[in-house]
Short mmCIF file of C-alpha atoms in Angstrom, two decimals:
data_model
loop_
_atom_site.label_atom_id
_atom_site.label_comp_id
_atom_site.label_asym_id
_atom_site.label_seq_id
_atom_site.Cartn_x
_atom_site.Cartn_y
_atom_site.Cartn_z
CA MET P 956 0.21 0.29 -0.03
CA VAL P 957 2.94 2.68 1.17
CA ARG P 958 4.20 1.41 -2.12
CA VAL P 959 1.42 2.63 -4.36
CA LEU P 960 0.91 5.69 -2.36
CA VAL P 961 5.25 6.98 -2.69
CA CYS P 962 4.29 5.94 -6.61
CA GLN P 963 0.50 7.73 -7.30
CA LEU P 964 2.73 10.83 -5.53
CA THR P 965 5.60 10.84 -7.99
CA LEU P 966 3.05 10.49 -10.96
CA ALA P 967 1.55 13.28 -9.43
CA ALA P 968 4.75 15.71 -9.21
CA LEU P 969 5.44 14.93 -12.34
CA LEU P 970 2.65 14.78 -13.82
CA GLY P 971 1.84 18.41 -11.58
CA GLY P 972 3.17 21.04 -14.70
CA VAL P 973 0.93 19.66 -17.23
CA GLY P 974 -0.63 22.96 -18.99
CA GLN P 975 -4.02 23.26 -20.68
CA GLY P 976 -5.14 19.55 -23.13
CA GLY P 977 -2.76 17.73 -20.82
CA GLN P 978 0.49 18.30 -23.08
CA ILE P 979 3.63 18.41 -20.97
CA ASP P 980 5.17 21.36 -19.98
CA TYR P 981 8.96 21.88 -20.75
CA LEU P 982 9.37 24.34 -17.97
CA ARG P 983 8.08 22.13 -14.61
CA GLN P 984 9.00 18.53 -15.64
CA VAL P 985 11.64 18.05 -19.07
CA LYS P 986 13.39 20.99 -18.35
CA PRO P 987 14.79 19.41 -14.54
CA LEU P 988 14.93 16.04 -16.22
CA LEU P 989 17.70 17.45 -18.72
CA ARG P 990 19.35 18.90 -16.21
CA GLN P 991 19.60 16.00 -12.66
CA HIS P 992 20.80 13.47 -15.47
CA CYS P 993 22.11 15.17 -18.93
CA TYR P 994 23.67 18.80 -17.93
CA ALA P 995 26.99 17.09 -16.86
CA CYS P 996 28.13 16.79 -20.34
CA HIS P 997 25.38 17.90 -22.46
CA GLY P 998 26.06 21.50 -20.89
CA ALA P 999 27.76 24.62 -20.67
CA LEU P 1000 30.47 22.85 -19.07
CA ARG P 1001 30.73 19.74 -21.40
CA GLN P 1002 29.36 19.50 -24.53
CA ARG P 1003 30.47 16.37 -25.59
CA GLY P 1004 30.17 15.47 -29.52
CA GLY P 1005 29.43 19.06 -29.28
CA LEU P 1006 25.87 18.98 -28.08
CA ARG P 1007 24.03 21.45 -25.58
CA LEU P 1008 20.90 20.24 -23.60
CA ASP P 1009 20.24 22.88 -22.13
CA THR P 1010 18.01 25.27 -24.93
CA VAL P 1011 14.95 23.51 -27.13
CA PRO P 1012 17.29 25.37 -29.73
CA SER P 1013 20.35 23.63 -29.67
CA ALA P 1014 18.81 20.17 -29.24
CA ARG P 1015 16.94 20.13 -32.88
CA ARG P 1016 20.36 21.74 -34.09
CA GLY P 1017 22.13 18.71 -31.83
CA GLY P 1018 25.70 17.11 -32.74
CA GLU P 1019 28.27 15.31 -34.01
CA SER P 1020 25.48 12.64 -34.70
CA GLY P 1021 22.57 15.13 -35.93
CA PRO P 1022 19.49 16.57 -34.24
CA ALA P 1023 18.77 15.51 -30.65
CA ILE P 1024 15.61 16.52 -30.37
CA VAL P 1025 13.19 15.72 -33.50
CA GLY P 1026 9.39 17.06 -32.74
CA GLY P 1027 7.24 15.27 -33.00
CA ASP P 1028 9.61 12.27 -34.33
CA LEU P 1029 10.53 9.93 -32.45
CA ALA P 1030 12.83 7.98 -34.35
CA GLU P 1031 14.66 10.52 -35.28
CA SER P 1032 15.60 11.82 -31.29
CA LEU P 1033 18.41 10.45 -31.09
CA ALA P 1034 18.30 12.03 -27.35
CA TYR P 1035 15.63 9.65 -26.61
CA GLN P 1036 17.14 6.54 -28.43
CA ALA P 1037 19.98 7.25 -26.33
CA VAL P 1038 18.52 7.15 -23.29
CA THR P 1039 16.28 4.26 -23.69
CA GLY P 1040 18.77 2.36 -24.66
CA GLY P 1041 16.90 2.27 -29.07
CA ALA P 1042 20.62 3.73 -30.18
CA GLY P 1043 23.11 1.44 -29.21
CA PHE P 1044 24.32 2.97 -26.86
CA GLU P 1045 23.41 4.09 -23.95
CA MET P 1046 23.26 7.93 -21.86
CA PRO P 1047 24.45 8.26 -19.90
CA PRO P 1048 27.34 6.31 -19.51
CA GLN P 1049 27.62 3.40 -17.22
CA GLY P 1050 28.65 4.76 -13.78
CA GLU P 1051 28.74 8.45 -14.73
CA GLY P 1052 25.17 9.33 -14.24
CA VAL P 1053 21.21 8.31 -13.32
CA PRO P 1054 19.93 6.83 -15.93
CA LEU P 1055 15.40 8.09 -16.54
CA THR P 1056 13.05 5.72 -14.79
CA SER P 1057 11.06 4.71 -16.89
CA THR P 1058 8.49 7.82 -15.81
CA GLU P 1059 10.96 10.44 -16.73
CA ALA P 1060 11.01 8.13 -20.29
CA GLY P 1061 7.68 8.13 -20.68
CA LEU P 1062 7.59 12.24 -20.30
CA LEU P 1063 9.97 12.93 -22.50
CA ARG P 1064 8.25 10.84 -24.83
CA GLN P 1065 5.07 12.65 -24.95
CA TRP P 1066 6.80 15.63 -25.16
CA ILE P 1067 8.60 15.23 -28.32
CA LEU P 1068 5.76 13.27 -29.86
CA GLU P 1069 3.70 16.71 -29.01
CA GLY P 1070 5.92 18.52 -30.81
CA ALA P 1071 8.87 19.53 -28.01
CA SER P 1072 8.27 22.75 -27.20
CA GLY P 1073 10.19 24.74 -26.09
CA VAL P 1074 9.81 28.92 -24.39
CA GLU P 1075 11.11 32.15 -25.83
CA ASP P 1076 14.23 33.91 -25.24
CA GLU P 1077 15.28 30.72 -23.88
CA GLN P 1078 19.30 31.39 -22.75
CA PRO P 1079 21.63 28.52 -22.48
CA GLU P 1080 23.06 28.29 -18.52
CA GLN P 1081 26.20 29.79 -18.16
CA ASP P 1082 29.62 28.51 -17.29
CA PRO P 1083 30.18 28.51 -14.37
CA ARG P 1084 33.87 28.78 -14.81
CA LYS P 1085 32.73 33.05 -15.80
CA PHE P 1086 31.14 33.30 -12.61
CA TRP P 1087 31.75 36.25 -11.11
CA SER P 1088 33.60 35.28 -8.05
CA TYR P 1089 36.85 32.42 -9.97
CA THR P 1090 37.11 35.41 -12.32
CA ILE P 1091 40.29 37.63 -11.84
CA PRO P 1092 39.67 41.75 -11.44
CA GLN P 1093 40.90 43.53 -14.31
CA ARG P 1094 41.44 47.81 -13.78
CA PRO P 1095 39.28 48.81 -16.32
CA ASP P 1096 40.79 52.10 -18.20
CA LEU P 1097 39.65 55.16 -17.22
CA PRO P 1098 37.07 57.88 -18.56
CA ALA P 1099 38.01 61.06 -20.08
CA SER P 1100 37.07 63.57 -18.07
CA ALA P 1101 37.85 67.41 -16.16
CA ALA P 1102 39.31 65.76 -13.55
CA PRO P 1103 43.02 66.17 -12.71
CA PHE P 1104 45.40 63.93 -13.66
CA ASP P 1105 47.24 62.96 -10.78
CA ALA P 1106 43.18 63.35 -8.86
CA ASN P 1107 42.37 59.68 -6.94
CA PRO P 1108 40.65 57.06 -9.52
CA ILE P 1109 37.70 57.77 -7.59
CA ASP P 1110 37.88 61.31 -7.57
CA VAL P 1111 37.93 60.76 -11.70
CA LEU P 1112 34.49 58.96 -11.84
CA LEU P 1113 33.24 60.45 -10.03
CA GLN P 1114 33.69 63.90 -11.88
CA VAL P 1115 32.64 61.80 -15.20
CA GLU P 1116 28.58 61.62 -13.28
CA ARG P 1117 28.53 65.10 -11.97
CA GLU P 1118 29.77 66.56 -16.37
CA ARG P 1119 27.10 63.85 -16.71
CA ARG P 1120 24.84 65.77 -14.85
CA GLY P 1121 25.56 69.10 -15.35
CA LEU P 1122 27.31 69.10 -11.41
CA SER P 1123 29.87 71.18 -10.46
CA PRO P 1124 32.52 70.03 -7.74
CA ARG P 1125 33.18 72.19 -4.90
CA PRO P 1126 35.71 73.05 -3.91
CA PRO P 1127 39.21 71.96 -2.00
CA ALA P 1128 38.19 72.82 1.79
CA ALA P 1129 40.77 74.90 3.46
CA PRO P 1130 43.52 73.01 5.26
CA ARG P 1131 42.34 74.44 8.72
CA VAL P 1132 38.73 73.33 7.96
CA GLY P 1133 39.60 69.43 6.31
CA ALA P 1134 42.55 68.14 8.21
CA PRO P 1135 41.12 66.30 11.55
CA LEU P 1136 42.06 67.74 14.74
CA PRO P 1137 43.93 65.78 17.50
CA SER P 1138 41.59 64.63 20.32
CA SER P 1139 42.77 64.46 24.09
CA SER P 1140 43.10 60.91 24.29
CA VAL P 1141 45.96 60.99 21.99
CA PHE P 1142 47.67 64.24 23.71
CA ARG P 1143 46.13 64.12 27.67
CA GLN P 1144 47.52 67.38 28.69
CA PRO P 1145 45.64 70.46 27.90
CA ALA P 1146 48.90 72.44 27.70
CA ALA P 1147 50.86 70.26 25.04
CA MET P 1148 46.75 69.30 22.68
CA LEU P 1149 46.42 73.13 22.32
CA ARG P 1150 49.66 73.21 20.86
CA GLN P 1151 49.69 70.82 18.60
CA ARG P 1152 46.16 72.18 17.10
CA SER P 1153 47.63 75.54 17.15
CA ALA P 1154 50.55 73.42 14.99
CA LEU P 1155 48.45 71.36 13.00
CA SER P 1156 46.19 74.80 11.46
CA SER P 1157 48.68 75.69 9.22
CA GLN P 1158 49.96 71.80 7.47
CA SER P 1159 48.08 69.84 4.96
CA ARG P 1160 46.45 66.86 5.42
CA SER P 1161 49.15 64.82 4.79
CA GLN P 1162 51.66 66.43 7.14
CA VAL P 1163 48.70 66.50 9.77
CA LEU P 1164 48.74 62.58 9.55
CA ASP P 1165 53.01 61.55 9.09
CA THR P 1166 52.66 63.98 12.59
CA LEU P 1167 50.10 62.47 14.30
CA ALA P 1168 52.09 59.46 13.00
CA ALA P 1169 54.89 60.03 14.53
CA GLU P 1170 53.59 61.25 17.70
CA LEU P 1171 51.43 57.92 18.60
CA ALA P 1172 54.74 55.71 17.50
CA HIS P 1173 56.57 58.40 20.19
CA ARG P 1174 54.08 56.43 22.48
CA GLY P 1175 54.88 53.38 21.50
CA GLU P 1176 57.67 53.14 22.22
CA ALA P 1177 57.78 55.25 25.83
CA GLU P 1178 55.35 52.77 26.42
CA SER P 1179 56.68 50.08 25.27
CA ARG P 1180 59.71 50.03 27.56
CA LYS P 1181 58.21 50.58 31.10
CA PRO P 1182 59.09 48.15 33.08
CA GLU P 1183 55.74 45.46 33.35
CA SER P 1184 54.40 45.23 36.85
CA GLY P 1185 56.42 43.22 39.83
CA GLN P 1186 59.88 43.59 37.25
CA PRO P 1187 63.02 44.87 38.49
CA GLY P 1188 62.82 48.79 38.39
CA ALA P 1189 58.39 48.13 38.65
CA GLY P 1190 57.82 50.99 40.47
CA LEU P 1191 60.52 53.05 40.70
CA HIS P 1192 59.47 55.91 38.88
CA GLU P 1193 57.72 57.01 41.29
CA ARG P 1194 57.26 59.12 44.20
CA ARG P 1195 59.20 57.08 46.93
CA GLY P 1196 58.11 58.29 50.89
CA PRO P 1197 61.04 59.48 53.20
CA ASP P 1198 63.86 57.28 54.02
CA PRO P 1199 63.43 55.27 56.70
CA ARG P 1200 66.94 55.68 58.22
#
């Protein structure tokens, strides 16, 4: 009873896409079984015998042995003959894939007898080797623009878009406005912070960054020379009490 129910459910799933008049639905019934059983050797990655089966036009065109699908003619449809053993060989080859079940072969047979119709503008499967994550990034040529010749490539692309929209860029900010100012976390002493703020106001952004980097490096070296707590010499720099002697 259970086996009968399973067979009925399988048949219902395969026939679920039958359209009006009992015709086979190519996209829901035929294409999935071709993808499962045939694309490994006759798809985007490999085309044995020059044959692709991932679109109806390519299947009708066929390969080195002739058309794989001929609408209304089972004898001339080499793909059907191959999967049913009528061509003198079996597809997929033994050990290289799972053969079609009798139900799947019946669907393919009925679809061919109905004319083997497909869908408009059916696109072939994409070659997985050309997927974006497998391609090496290439730096594109920058388009001509009014940006300075030494501008950052991003600025050049931004300028091209501004020109397309009829926009003009804002003038560069003055160093006093654009340069980042040091924070109290970098310079703890208020007096030192004020002196540094005054010095940075007349420097360019690159000079400001160089100054901050040098100050941070100096502080890091000073911290690394301090003895750790519990080590000989630790606490010698702290104020001592009066000598009990």
